[in-house]
mmCIF file of C-alpha atoms and ligand atoms in Angstrom:
data_model
loop_
_atom_site.group_PDB
_atom_site.id
_atom_site.type_symbol
_atom_site.label_atom_id
_atom_site.label_comp_id
_atom_site.label_asym_id
_atom_site.label_seq_id
_atom_site.Cartn_x
_atom_site.Cartn_y
_atom_site.Cartn_z
ATOM 1 C CA UNK A 1434 -102.211 -65.312 98.418
ATOM 2 C CA UNK A 1435 -99.564 -64.704 100.991
ATOM 3 C CA UNK A 1436 -101.709 -61.996 102.523
ATOM 4 C CA UNK A 1437 -104.658 -64.394 102.780
ATOM 5 C CA UNK A 1438 -102.483 -67.003 104.461
ATOM 6 C CA UNK A 1439 -101.207 -64.445 106.914
ATOM 7 C CA UNK A 1440 -104.750 -63.396 107.740
ATOM 8 C CA UNK A 1441 -105.779 -67.022 108.162
ATOM 9 C CA UNK A 1442 -102.896 -67.617 110.545
ATOM 10 C CA UNK A 1443 -103.687 -64.495 112.510
ATOM 11 C CA UNK A 1444 -107.349 -65.460 112.905
ATOM 12 C CA UNK A 1445 -106.453 -69.049 113.881
ATOM 13 C CA UNK A 1446 -104.103 -67.801 116.594
ATOM 14 C CA UNK A 1447 -106.682 -65.367 117.844
ATOM 15 C CA UNK A 1448 -109.315 -68.107 118.104
ATOM 16 C CA UNK A 1449 -106.825 -70.317 119.906
ATOM 17 C CA UNK A 1450 -106.271 -67.573 122.490
ATOM 18 C CA UNK A 1451 -109.975 -66.913 122.885
ATOM 19 C CA UNK A 1452 -110.739 -70.561 123.478
ATOM 20 C CA UNK A 1453 -108.617 -70.454 126.651
ATOM 21 C CA UNK A 1454 -110.803 -67.716 128.153
ATOM 22 C CA UNK A 1455 -113.680 -68.766 130.397
ATOM 23 C CA UNK A 1456 -117.111 -69.020 128.755
ATOM 24 C CA UNK A 1457 -120.123 -67.062 130.042
ATOM 25 C CA UNK A 1458 -121.725 -70.249 131.343
ATOM 26 C CA UNK A 1459 -120.004 -73.245 132.832
ATOM 27 C CA UNK A 1460 -122.797 -75.726 132.216
ATOM 28 C CA UNK A 1461 -123.348 -75.090 128.533
ATOM 29 C CA UNK A 1462 -121.656 -73.829 125.384
ATOM 30 C CA UNK A 1463 -122.842 -72.459 122.050
ATOM 31 C CA UNK A 1464 -122.735 -75.760 120.064
ATOM 32 C CA UNK A 1465 -124.833 -77.401 122.807
ATOM 33 C CA UNK A 1466 -127.267 -74.508 122.863
ATOM 34 C CA UNK A 1467 -127.716 -74.665 119.067
ATOM 35 C CA UNK A 1468 -128.235 -78.404 119.176
ATOM 36 C CA UNK A 1469 -130.916 -77.991 121.833
ATOM 37 C CA UNK A 1470 -132.666 -75.465 119.600
ATOM 38 C CA UNK A 1471 -132.751 -78.023 116.787
ATOM 39 C CA UNK A 1472 -130.030 -76.466 114.578
ATOM 40 C CA UNK A 1473 -128.211 -79.195 112.665
ATOM 41 C CA UNK A 1474 -124.471 -79.046 112.116
ATOM 42 C CA UNK A 1475 -124.992 -78.954 108.369
ATOM 43 C CA UNK A 1476 -127.203 -75.857 108.602
ATOM 44 C CA UNK A 1477 -124.749 -74.230 110.977
ATOM 45 C CA UNK A 1478 -121.891 -74.736 108.506
ATOM 46 C CA UNK A 1479 -124.047 -73.395 105.675
ATOM 47 C CA UNK A 1480 -124.722 -70.309 107.773
ATOM 48 C CA UNK A 1481 -120.990 -69.956 108.544
ATOM 49 C CA UNK A 1482 -120.278 -70.136 104.803
ATOM 50 C CA UNK A 1483 -122.773 -67.354 104.103
ATOM 51 C CA UNK A 1484 -121.335 -65.183 106.896
ATOM 52 C CA UNK A 1485 -117.811 -65.729 105.533
ATOM 53 C CA UNK A 1486 -118.882 -64.531 102.093
ATOM 54 C CA UNK A 1487 -120.685 -61.578 103.648
ATOM 55 C CA UNK A 1488 -117.507 -60.500 105.436
ATOM 56 C CA UNK A 1489 -115.729 -60.608 102.051
ATOM 57 C CA UNK A 1490 -113.461 -63.430 103.198
ATOM 58 C CA UNK A 1491 -112.436 -66.392 101.009
ATOM 59 C CA UNK A 1492 -114.506 -69.593 101.410
ATOM 60 C CA UNK A 1493 -111.494 -71.286 103.033
ATOM 61 C CA UNK A 1494 -112.206 -69.158 106.115
ATOM 62 C CA UNK A 1495 -115.572 -70.887 106.711
ATOM 63 C CA UNK A 1496 -114.283 -73.245 109.448
ATOM 64 C CA UNK A 1497 -112.764 -70.217 111.209
ATOM 65 C CA UNK A 1498 -116.033 -68.288 111.023
ATOM 66 C CA UNK A 1499 -117.819 -71.325 112.460
ATOM 67 C CA UNK A 1500 -115.275 -71.515 115.267
ATOM 68 C CA UNK A 1501 -115.626 -67.771 115.905
ATOM 69 C CA UNK A 1502 -119.398 -68.177 116.285
ATOM 70 C CA UNK A 1503 -118.849 -71.041 118.716
ATOM 71 C CA UNK A 1504 -116.452 -68.896 120.740
ATOM 72 C CA UNK A 1505 -118.744 -65.863 120.789
ATOM 73 C CA UNK A 1506 -119.473 -66.519 124.456
ATOM 74 C CA UNK A 1507 -115.879 -65.543 125.319
ATOM 75 C CA UNK A 1508 -116.632 -61.924 124.446
ATOM 76 C CA UNK A 1509 -119.983 -61.116 126.011
ATOM 77 C CA UNK A 1510 -122.017 -58.226 124.774
ATOM 78 C CA UNK A 1511 -123.348 -55.353 126.855
ATOM 79 C CA UNK A 1512 -126.160 -53.596 124.986
ATOM 80 C CA UNK A 1513 -127.353 -50.186 126.165
ATOM 81 C CA UNK A 1514 -130.466 -48.334 125.093
ATOM 82 C CA UNK A 1515 -130.634 -44.571 124.643
ATOM 83 C CA UNK A 1516 -133.289 -42.505 122.864
ATOM 84 C CA UNK A 1517 -134.774 -44.729 120.144
ATOM 85 C CA UNK A 1518 -137.631 -47.014 119.166
ATOM 86 C CA UNK A 1519 -135.884 -50.353 119.970
ATOM 87 C CA UNK A 1520 -136.243 -51.333 116.316
ATOM 88 C CA UNK A 1521 -132.578 -52.340 116.181
ATOM 89 C CA UNK A 1522 -133.070 -54.938 118.911
ATOM 90 C CA UNK A 1523 -136.291 -56.012 117.240
ATOM 91 C CA UNK A 1524 -134.484 -56.460 113.944
ATOM 92 C CA UNK A 1525 -132.118 -58.862 115.607
ATOM 93 C CA UNK A 1526 -134.241 -60.713 118.113
ATOM 94 C CA UNK A 1527 -137.800 -60.796 116.851
ATOM 95 C CA UNK A 1528 -137.575 -62.762 113.634
ATOM 96 C CA UNK A 1529 -140.468 -65.225 113.491
ATOM 97 C CA UNK A 1530 -138.314 -68.347 113.763
ATOM 98 C CA UNK A 1531 -135.114 -67.371 115.522
ATOM 99 C CA UNK A 1532 -132.173 -67.813 113.171
ATOM 100 C CA UNK A 1533 -128.653 -68.791 114.133
ATOM 101 C CA UNK A 1534 -127.694 -65.091 114.290
ATOM 102 C CA UNK A 1535 -130.307 -64.221 116.873
ATOM 103 C CA UNK A 1536 -129.819 -67.414 118.901
ATOM 104 C CA UNK A 1537 -126.106 -66.749 119.287
ATOM 105 C CA UNK A 1538 -126.665 -63.101 119.982
ATOM 106 C CA UNK A 1539 -129.325 -63.777 122.551
ATOM 107 C CA UNK A 1540 -126.967 -66.160 124.269
ATOM 108 C CA UNK A 1541 -123.978 -63.816 124.464
ATOM 109 C CA UNK A 1542 -125.903 -60.674 125.386
ATOM 110 C CA UNK A 1543 -127.717 -62.215 128.330
ATOM 111 C CA UNK A 1544 -125.301 -60.517 130.693
ATOM 112 C CA UNK A 1545 -126.855 -57.155 130.010
ATOM 113 C CA UNK A 1546 -129.405 -56.176 127.400
ATOM 114 C CA UNK A 1547 -131.978 -53.752 128.701
ATOM 115 C CA UNK A 1548 -134.782 -55.064 126.491
ATOM 116 C CA UNK A 1549 -134.427 -58.791 126.939
ATOM 117 C CA UNK A 1550 -133.096 -59.205 130.477
ATOM 118 C CA UNK A 1551 -135.523 -60.044 133.242
ATOM 119 C CA UNK A 1552 -134.051 -57.660 135.836
ATOM 120 C CA UNK A 1553 -135.339 -54.138 136.414
ATOM 121 C CA UNK A 1554 -134.519 -51.131 138.618
ATOM 122 C CA UNK A 1555 -131.797 -51.612 141.261
ATOM 123 C CA UNK A 1556 -131.221 -55.166 140.164
ATOM 124 C CA UNK A 1557 -130.593 -54.093 136.554
ATOM 125 C CA UNK A 1558 -128.144 -51.416 137.643
ATOM 126 C CA UNK A 1559 -126.339 -53.928 139.791
ATOM 127 C CA UNK A 1560 -126.184 -56.378 136.858
ATOM 128 C CA UNK A 1561 -124.616 -53.748 134.617
ATOM 129 C CA UNK A 1562 -121.900 -52.918 137.148
ATOM 130 C CA UNK A 1563 -121.306 -56.587 137.718
ATOM 131 C CA UNK A 1564 -120.964 -57.298 133.969
ATOM 132 C CA UNK A 1565 -118.614 -54.336 133.445
ATOM 133 C CA UNK A 1566 -116.444 -55.471 136.361
ATOM 134 C CA UNK A 1567 -116.453 -59.169 135.546
ATOM 135 C CA UNK A 1568 -115.647 -58.745 131.842
ATOM 136 C CA UNK A 1569 -113.487 -55.633 132.145
ATOM 137 C CA UNK A 1570 -111.534 -55.040 128.967
ATOM 138 C CA UNK A 1571 -113.118 -57.880 127.034
ATOM 139 C CA UNK A 1572 -116.805 -57.131 126.563
ATOM 140 C CA UNK A 1573 -118.201 -55.774 123.348
ATOM 141 C CA UNK A 1574 -120.307 -52.666 123.900
ATOM 142 C CA UNK A 1575 -123.262 -52.033 121.634
ATOM 143 C CA UNK A 1576 -125.235 -48.868 122.085
ATOM 144 C CA UNK A 1577 -128.580 -48.254 120.451
ATOM 145 C CA UNK A 1578 -130.169 -44.805 120.236
ATOM 146 C CA UNK A 1579 -129.269 -41.143 120.066
ATOM 147 C CA UNK A 1580 -127.880 -39.529 123.212
ATOM 148 C CA UNK A 1581 -129.365 -36.245 124.463
ATOM 149 C CA UNK A 1582 -126.433 -34.017 125.332
ATOM 150 C CA UNK A 1583 -128.075 -30.920 126.591
ATOM 151 C CA UNK A 1584 -128.760 -27.884 127.239
ATOM 152 C CA UNK A 1585 -129.417 -30.664 129.743
ATOM 153 C CA UNK A 1586 -128.338 -34.295 129.517
ATOM 154 C CA UNK A 1587 -131.355 -35.030 131.704
ATOM 155 C CA UNK A 1588 -133.635 -35.477 128.708
ATOM 156 C CA UNK A 1589 -132.628 -39.095 129.134
ATOM 157 C CA UNK A 1590 -131.997 -40.764 132.459
ATOM 158 C CA UNK A 1591 -131.616 -44.478 133.026
ATOM 159 C CA UNK A 1592 -132.239 -46.464 136.208
ATOM 160 C CA UNK A 1593 -132.980 -45.626 139.819
ATOM 161 C CA UNK A 1594 -130.047 -43.229 140.327
ATOM 162 C CA UNK A 1595 -131.174 -41.039 137.471
ATOM 163 C CA UNK A 1596 -127.874 -41.575 135.638
ATOM 164 C CA UNK A 1597 -128.009 -39.689 132.343
ATOM 165 C CA UNK A 1598 -127.804 -41.641 129.092
ATOM 166 C CA UNK A 1599 -124.546 -39.867 128.258
ATOM 167 C CA UNK A 1600 -122.926 -40.839 131.600
ATOM 168 C CA UNK A 1601 -124.172 -44.363 131.194
ATOM 169 C CA UNK A 1602 -122.634 -44.660 127.705
ATOM 170 C CA UNK A 1603 -119.322 -43.063 128.746
ATOM 171 C CA UNK A 1604 -119.016 -45.304 131.775
ATOM 172 C CA UNK A 1605 -119.626 -48.514 129.798
ATOM 173 C CA UNK A 1606 -117.289 -47.336 127.000
ATOM 174 C CA UNK A 1607 -114.339 -46.943 129.348
ATOM 175 C CA UNK A 1608 -113.576 -50.663 129.677
ATOM 176 C CA UNK A 1609 -114.986 -52.090 126.443
ATOM 177 C CA UNK A 1610 -112.831 -54.116 124.060
ATOM 178 C CA UNK A 1611 -114.762 -52.780 121.077
ATOM 179 C CA UNK A 1612 -117.620 -50.310 120.707
ATOM 180 C CA UNK A 1613 -120.359 -50.394 118.088
ATOM 181 C CA UNK A 1614 -123.033 -47.760 117.541
ATOM 182 C CA UNK A 1615 -126.016 -49.858 116.499
ATOM 183 C CA UNK A 1616 -128.534 -48.126 114.258
ATOM 184 C CA UNK A 1617 -128.654 -44.700 112.677
ATOM 185 C CA UNK A 1618 -129.638 -43.045 115.961
ATOM 186 C CA UNK A 1619 -126.500 -44.141 117.768
ATOM 187 C CA UNK A 1620 -124.352 -43.703 114.646
ATOM 188 C CA UNK A 1621 -125.575 -40.276 113.566
ATOM 189 C CA UNK A 1622 -128.268 -39.059 115.988
ATOM 190 C CA UNK A 1623 -131.191 -40.430 113.974
ATOM 191 C CA UNK A 1624 -134.760 -39.274 114.297
ATOM 192 C CA UNK A 1625 -134.071 -37.616 117.662
ATOM 193 C CA UNK A 1626 -131.442 -35.416 116.053
ATOM 194 C CA UNK A 1627 -133.687 -34.423 113.137
ATOM 195 C CA UNK A 1628 -134.187 -30.685 112.944
ATOM 196 C CA UNK A 1629 -134.806 -28.894 115.258
ATOM 197 C CA UNK A 1630 -133.271 -31.576 117.490
ATOM 198 C CA UNK A 1631 -134.974 -30.399 120.702
ATOM 199 C CA UNK A 1632 -132.922 -32.624 123.030
ATOM 200 C CA UNK A 1633 -129.637 -31.937 121.235
ATOM 201 C CA UNK A 1634 -129.355 -35.681 120.547
ATOM 202 C CA UNK A 1635 -125.847 -36.755 119.579
ATOM 203 C CA UNK A 1636 -124.238 -39.835 118.092
ATOM 204 C CA UNK A 1637 -122.278 -42.124 120.414
ATOM 205 C CA UNK A 1638 -119.008 -41.021 118.802
ATOM 206 C CA UNK A 1639 -119.575 -37.485 120.148
ATOM 207 C CA UNK A 1640 -120.166 -38.715 123.695
ATOM 208 C CA UNK A 1641 -117.169 -41.014 124.179
ATOM 209 C CA UNK A 1642 -113.595 -40.379 123.107
ATOM 210 C CA UNK A 1643 -113.001 -44.063 122.322
ATOM 211 C CA UNK A 1644 -113.154 -45.361 118.735
ATOM 212 C CA UNK A 1645 -116.691 -46.199 117.635
ATOM 213 C CA UNK A 1646 -117.701 -48.310 114.642
ATOM 214 C CA UNK A 1647 -121.008 -47.190 113.163
ATOM 215 C CA UNK A 1648 -123.562 -49.790 112.100
ATOM 216 C CA UNK A 1649 -126.336 -47.562 110.770
ATOM 217 C CA UNK A 1650 -129.752 -48.395 109.360
ATOM 218 C CA UNK A 1651 -133.108 -47.674 110.913
ATOM 219 C CA UNK A 1652 -132.844 -50.473 111.789
ATOM 220 C CA UNK A 1653 -129.719 -52.283 110.574
ATOM 221 C CA UNK A 1654 -130.189 -55.894 109.507
ATOM 222 C CA UNK A 1655 -129.421 -58.720 111.912
ATOM 223 C CA UNK A 1656 -126.596 -59.770 109.587
ATOM 224 C CA UNK A 1657 -124.826 -56.430 109.868
ATOM 225 C CA UNK A 1658 -125.053 -56.550 113.660
ATOM 226 C CA UNK A 1659 -123.833 -60.128 114.074
ATOM 227 C CA UNK A 1660 -121.271 -59.800 111.252
ATOM 228 C CA UNK A 1661 -119.501 -57.084 113.231
ATOM 229 C CA UNK A 1662 -119.264 -59.278 116.305
ATOM 230 C CA UNK A 1663 -117.893 -62.171 114.236
ATOM 231 C CA UNK A 1664 -115.362 -59.928 112.551
ATOM 232 C CA UNK A 1665 -114.114 -58.715 115.910
ATOM 233 C CA UNK A 1666 -113.898 -62.249 117.289
ATOM 234 C CA UNK A 1667 -111.968 -63.394 114.225
ATOM 235 C CA UNK A 1668 -109.416 -60.618 114.023
ATOM 236 C CA UNK A 1669 -109.513 -58.703 117.296
ATOM 237 C CA UNK A 1670 -109.246 -55.495 115.332
ATOM 238 C CA UNK A 1671 -111.789 -53.033 114.039
ATOM 239 C CA UNK A 1672 -112.787 -53.444 110.380
ATOM 240 C CA UNK A 1673 -111.765 -51.046 107.629
ATOM 241 C CA UNK A 1674 -114.312 -48.263 107.444
ATOM 242 C CA UNK A 1675 -115.589 -45.554 105.103
ATOM 243 C CA UNK A 1676 -115.697 -41.797 105.687
ATOM 244 C CA UNK A 1677 -118.590 -42.223 108.137
ATOM 245 C CA UNK A 1678 -116.901 -44.997 110.122
ATOM 246 C CA UNK A 1679 -119.110 -47.698 108.611
ATOM 247 C CA UNK A 1680 -117.491 -51.102 107.957
ATOM 248 C CA UNK A 1681 -116.660 -51.414 104.272
ATOM 249 C CA UNK A 1682 -117.735 -55.064 104.097
ATOM 250 C CA UNK A 1683 -121.318 -53.986 104.840
ATOM 251 C CA UNK A 1684 -121.536 -50.394 103.604
ATOM 252 C CA UNK A 1685 -119.054 -50.404 100.722
ATOM 253 C CA UNK A 1686 -121.650 -50.462 97.933
ATOM 254 C CA UNK A 1687 -124.827 -48.541 97.219
ATOM 255 C CA UNK A 1688 -128.304 -50.076 97.477
ATOM 256 C CA UNK A 1689 -128.646 -49.216 93.784
ATOM 257 C CA UNK A 1690 -125.551 -51.249 92.800
ATOM 258 C CA UNK A 1691 -127.083 -54.625 93.619
ATOM 259 C CA UNK A 1692 -130.809 -53.848 93.460
ATOM 260 C CA UNK A 1693 -132.981 -56.443 91.742
ATOM 261 C CA UNK A 1694 -134.808 -53.598 89.937
ATOM 262 C CA UNK A 1695 -131.604 -52.120 88.560
ATOM 263 C CA UNK A 1696 -132.261 -53.550 85.071
ATOM 264 C CA UNK A 1697 -135.532 -51.607 85.074
ATOM 265 C CA UNK A 1698 -133.729 -48.406 86.020
ATOM 266 C CA UNK A 1699 -131.204 -48.864 83.236
ATOM 267 C CA UNK A 1700 -134.017 -49.593 80.758
ATOM 268 C CA UNK A 1701 -135.928 -46.482 81.857
ATOM 269 C CA UNK A 1702 -138.869 -48.490 83.247
ATOM 270 C CA UNK A 1703 -140.237 -46.590 86.238
ATOM 271 C CA UNK A 1704 -143.203 -46.814 88.569
ATOM 272 C CA UNK A 1705 -144.950 -43.462 88.035
ATOM 273 C CA UNK A 1706 -147.236 -43.775 91.038
ATOM 274 C CA UNK A 1707 -147.858 -46.447 93.650
ATOM 275 C CA UNK A 1708 -150.315 -49.100 92.464
ATOM 276 C CA UNK A 1709 -149.866 -48.492 88.714
ATOM 277 C CA UNK A 1710 -149.074 -51.121 86.076
ATOM 278 C CA UNK A 1711 -145.338 -50.519 86.477
ATOM 279 C CA UNK A 1712 -145.612 -51.193 90.206
ATOM 280 C CA UNK A 1713 -147.293 -54.531 89.459
ATOM 281 C CA UNK A 1714 -144.509 -55.405 87.038
ATOM 282 C CA UNK A 1715 -141.752 -54.568 89.520
ATOM 283 C CA UNK A 1716 -140.411 -51.477 87.749
ATOM 284 C CA UNK A 1717 -137.804 -49.217 89.338
ATOM 285 C CA UNK A 1718 -139.039 -47.057 92.243
ATOM 286 C CA UNK A 1719 -136.786 -44.091 91.611
ATOM 287 C CA UNK A 1720 -139.584 -41.756 90.484
ATOM 288 C CA UNK A 1721 -141.606 -42.538 93.596
ATOM 289 C CA UNK A 1722 -138.721 -41.544 95.767
ATOM 290 C CA UNK A 1723 -136.215 -44.405 95.994
ATOM 291 C CA UNK A 1724 -132.939 -43.125 97.498
ATOM 292 C CA UNK A 1725 -131.023 -46.318 96.662
ATOM 293 C CA UNK A 1726 -128.578 -44.464 94.394
ATOM 294 C CA UNK A 1727 -127.467 -42.284 97.324
ATOM 295 C CA UNK A 1728 -127.419 -44.896 100.056
ATOM 296 C CA UNK A 1729 -124.602 -47.171 101.104
ATOM 297 C CA UNK A 1730 -125.789 -50.462 102.619
ATOM 298 C CA UNK A 1731 -126.137 -54.126 101.697
ATOM 299 C CA UNK A 1732 -129.953 -54.518 102.030
ATOM 300 C CA UNK A 1733 -130.377 -55.351 98.347
ATOM 301 C CA UNK A 1734 -128.009 -58.273 98.761
ATOM 302 C CA UNK A 1735 -128.701 -59.581 102.266
ATOM 303 C CA UNK A 1736 -132.276 -58.425 102.928
ATOM 304 C CA UNK A 1737 -133.950 -58.656 106.345
ATOM 305 C CA UNK A 1738 -135.655 -61.312 108.458
ATOM 306 C CA UNK A 1739 -133.417 -64.148 107.437
ATOM 307 C CA UNK A 1740 -133.168 -63.038 103.864
ATOM 308 C CA UNK A 1741 -136.949 -62.851 103.295
ATOM 309 C CA UNK A 1742 -137.432 -59.325 102.002
ATOM 310 C CA UNK A 1743 -136.313 -55.695 102.059
ATOM 311 C CA UNK A 1744 -137.966 -52.312 101.381
ATOM 312 C CA UNK A 1745 -137.630 -52.287 97.576
ATOM 313 C CA UNK A 1746 -138.814 -55.900 97.280
ATOM 314 C CA UNK A 1747 -141.852 -54.930 99.362
ATOM 315 C CA UNK A 1748 -142.640 -52.183 96.844
ATOM 316 C CA UNK A 1749 -141.405 -48.989 98.530
ATOM 317 C CA UNK A 1750 -138.232 -47.137 97.651
ATOM 318 C CA UNK A 1751 -135.245 -47.018 99.958
ATOM 319 C CA UNK A 1752 -135.513 -43.939 102.194
ATOM 320 C CA UNK A 1753 -131.768 -43.743 102.769
ATOM 321 C CA UNK A 1754 -131.967 -44.840 106.380
ATOM 322 C CA UNK A 1755 -128.269 -45.676 106.762
ATOM 323 C CA UNK A 1756 -127.030 -42.228 105.716
ATOM 324 C CA UNK A 1757 -126.180 -39.443 108.187
ATOM 325 C CA UNK A 1758 -129.089 -37.054 108.841
ATOM 326 C CA UNK A 1759 -131.345 -38.890 106.422
ATOM 327 C CA UNK A 1760 -134.497 -37.490 108.046
ATOM 328 C CA UNK A 1761 -133.400 -34.010 107.047
ATOM 329 C CA UNK A 1762 -131.644 -34.685 103.756
ATOM 330 C CA UNK A 1763 -133.528 -37.535 102.071
ATOM 331 C CA UNK A 1764 -137.118 -36.292 102.334
ATOM 332 C CA UNK A 1765 -139.691 -36.055 100.886
ATOM 333 C CA UNK A 1766 -139.426 -39.826 100.914
ATOM 334 C CA UNK A 1767 -141.792 -40.407 98.008
ATOM 335 C CA UNK A 1768 -140.335 -37.871 95.614
ATOM 336 C CA UNK A 1769 -137.171 -38.273 93.593
ATOM 337 C CA UNK A 1770 -134.102 -36.415 94.767
ATOM 338 C CA UNK A 1771 -133.303 -35.478 91.160
ATOM 339 C CA UNK A 1772 -136.230 -33.069 91.228
ATOM 340 C CA UNK A 1773 -134.225 -31.029 93.666
ATOM 341 C CA UNK A 1774 -130.870 -31.686 92.032
ATOM 342 C CA UNK A 1775 -132.144 -30.526 88.656
ATOM 343 C CA UNK A 1776 -133.944 -27.561 90.015
ATOM 344 C CA UNK A 1777 -131.087 -26.302 92.149
ATOM 345 C CA UNK A 1778 -127.619 -27.785 92.000
ATOM 346 C CA UNK A 1779 -127.723 -28.327 88.229
ATOM 347 C CA UNK A 1780 -128.533 -24.860 87.113
ATOM 348 C CA UNK A 1781 -132.308 -24.814 87.075
ATOM 349 C CA UNK A 1782 -132.916 -27.559 84.535
ATOM 350 C CA UNK A 1783 -136.332 -28.187 86.074
ATOM 351 C CA UNK A 1784 -137.921 -31.420 87.210
ATOM 352 C CA UNK A 1785 -136.898 -34.644 85.536
ATOM 353 C CA UNK A 1786 -138.768 -35.057 82.279
ATOM 354 C CA UNK A 1787 -137.682 -38.264 80.665
ATOM 355 C CA UNK A 1788 -136.499 -41.548 82.010
ATOM 356 C CA UNK A 1789 -133.295 -41.262 79.989
ATOM 357 C CA UNK A 1790 -132.415 -37.956 81.549
ATOM 358 C CA UNK A 1791 -132.958 -39.302 85.021
ATOM 359 C CA UNK A 1792 -130.709 -42.270 84.389
ATOM 360 C CA UNK A 1793 -127.871 -40.258 82.910
ATOM 361 C CA UNK A 1794 -127.957 -37.370 85.363
ATOM 362 C CA UNK A 1795 -128.448 -39.586 88.343
ATOM 363 C CA UNK A 1796 -125.518 -41.775 87.458
ATOM 364 C CA UNK A 1797 -123.359 -38.728 87.007
ATOM 365 C CA UNK A 1798 -124.522 -37.330 90.327
ATOM 366 C CA UNK A 1799 -123.949 -40.549 92.214
ATOM 367 C CA UNK A 1800 -120.708 -41.658 90.640
ATOM 368 C CA UNK A 1801 -118.950 -40.137 93.582
ATOM 369 C CA UNK A 1802 -121.365 -41.601 96.105
ATOM 370 C CA UNK A 1803 -120.535 -39.901 99.362
ATOM 371 C CA UNK A 1804 -120.206 -36.610 97.542
ATOM 372 C CA UNK A 1805 -123.849 -36.951 96.463
ATOM 373 C CA UNK A 1806 -124.791 -37.043 100.093
ATOM 374 C CA UNK A 1807 -122.724 -33.949 100.711
ATOM 375 C CA UNK A 1808 -124.614 -32.198 97.901
ATOM 376 C CA UNK A 1809 -127.930 -33.066 99.546
ATOM 377 C CA UNK A 1810 -126.800 -31.843 102.950
ATOM 378 C CA UNK A 1811 -125.501 -28.645 101.423
ATOM 379 C CA UNK A 1812 -128.788 -28.057 99.654
ATOM 380 C CA UNK A 1813 -130.753 -28.510 102.843
ATOM 381 C CA UNK A 1814 -128.464 -26.083 104.643
ATOM 382 C CA UNK A 1815 -128.706 -23.558 101.809
ATOM 383 C CA UNK A 1816 -132.457 -23.801 101.924
ATOM 384 C CA UNK A 1817 -132.404 -23.109 105.638
ATOM 385 C CA UNK A 1818 -130.111 -20.131 105.300
ATOM 386 C CA UNK A 1819 -132.239 -18.503 102.608
HETATM 387 FE FE1 LIG B 1976 -135.322 -47.462 116.029
HETATM 388 FE FE2 LIG B 1976 -132.782 -48.327 116.995
HETATM 389 FE FE3 LIG B 1976 -134.267 -46.534 114.010
HETATM 390 FE FE4 LIG B 1976 -132.946 -45.702 115.895
HETATM 391 O O1 LIG B 1976 -133.064 -48.465 115.471
HETATM 392 S S1 LIG B 1976 -135.191 -48.577 114.078
HETATM 393 S S2 LIG B 1976 -135.236 -45.243 115.643
HETATM 394 S S3 LIG B 1976 -132.016 -46.450 114.106
HETATM 395 O O2 LIG B 1976 -132.002 -46.675 117.322
HETATM 396 O O3 LIG B 1976 -134.505 -48.460 117.506
HETATM 397 FE FE1 LIG B 1977 -133.522 -50.178 92.856
HETATM 398 FE FE2 LIG B 1977 -134.122 -47.809 93.803
HETATM 399 FE FE3 LIG B 1977 -132.044 -48.077 92.172
HETATM 400 FE FE4 LIG B 1977 -134.524 -48.302 91.259
HETATM 401 S S1 LIG B 1977 -133.566 -46.437 92.122
HETATM 402 S S2 LIG B 1977 -132.822 -49.667 90.817
HETATM 403 S S3 LIG B 1977 -135.584 -49.311 92.966
HETATM 404 S S4 LIG B 1977 -132.243 -48.930 94.211
HETATM 405 FE FE1 LIG B 1978 -132.792 -48.504 104.911
HETATM 406 FE FE2 LIG B 1978 -132.762 -48.283 102.324
HETATM 407 FE FE3 LIG B 1978 -132.004 -50.512 103.453
HETATM 408 S S1 LIG B 1978 -134.320 -47.504 103.687
HETATM 409 S S2 LIG B 1978 -133.277 -50.623 105.220
HETATM 410 S S3 LIG B 1978 -130.993 -48.537 103.623
HETATM 411 S S4 LIG B 1978 -133.181 -50.310 101.593
#
């Protein structure tokens, strides 16, 4: 209890301090902007309540989360793009009816976001320098995409001076208050870094020597992106993280732990092939390749597009997109991993035969979570060496 009170006091003080900083715009603030967009106070508070729960904070923190969202324009966001598909930005900004998350984000990242800003060329470069200078030491840097690091960094250049992606990211990192690698590409290298990684794409954490919080997923949900900003506004510190520098509040549990099909898994009810009777009945997708038992993320709880759906709900297994090197370690995406675990790591038992066996062995293999991922990586490496 005392600890909660302390945290509450700390966050209140922090918000007090932030409110004395100048806002991005003089003529308007976030509550006004939301009102103009037709968001009612009641809905805003409901949203703040949901975000509070998502950040694993007690419900009493809801007014603070609401205040943090209203003060988001004190810590503007600079968002850089490297080698990627822009799916992370899409995840956040292109929901059919913009939610509170995307409205706030849009508002605070107007200073510099290469996809959504109007400027191009020299003007864009000027805007970036201007934003870095103006908000020195207090902007939040978000970087999307893997970063080619050479034989030549010139696989990726940005803007009229031909600045390399790596230089660009290092330069913007130098004066950031907090740095987030958005998406699996920026967190771990992503599809660019998949073998044979022709551009030697690297995660952001290998390019800058400043601390980087990873927010993986290909793409991550809008909630995981905005939740990180809110957390930083509330506490001014980086969240507690797992072994891969992912915030525990978002990546602390496996997809499998909260999956709506988990009862089917436990009962041994599996889709055998796409389109069969089991698929129509919503059976577990493990046998058609679901990697939920090996993947740490909150998709099964929070879903995407304002909580509408997520891969397993849509009928396809999780492909493990928030795990390091998932392109190399999680494939084939429509075959169960246990086929390989049985056949190799577990002494040649052969492919999974019965549903019971899958359940028992899989649970044993995933009880240690991260270790399961290590087993997969090891197997891929072994395969390559042989
Ligand atoms: Fe794409 Fe972002 Fe995947 Fe990567 O997402 S959705 S390739 S994580 O960097 O744009
Ligand atoms: Fe859900 Fe996949 Fe686990 Fe089945 S294996 S319960 S579909 S996460
Ligand atoms: Fe990715 Fe699996 Fe979620 S594929 S989006 S981590 S369900």
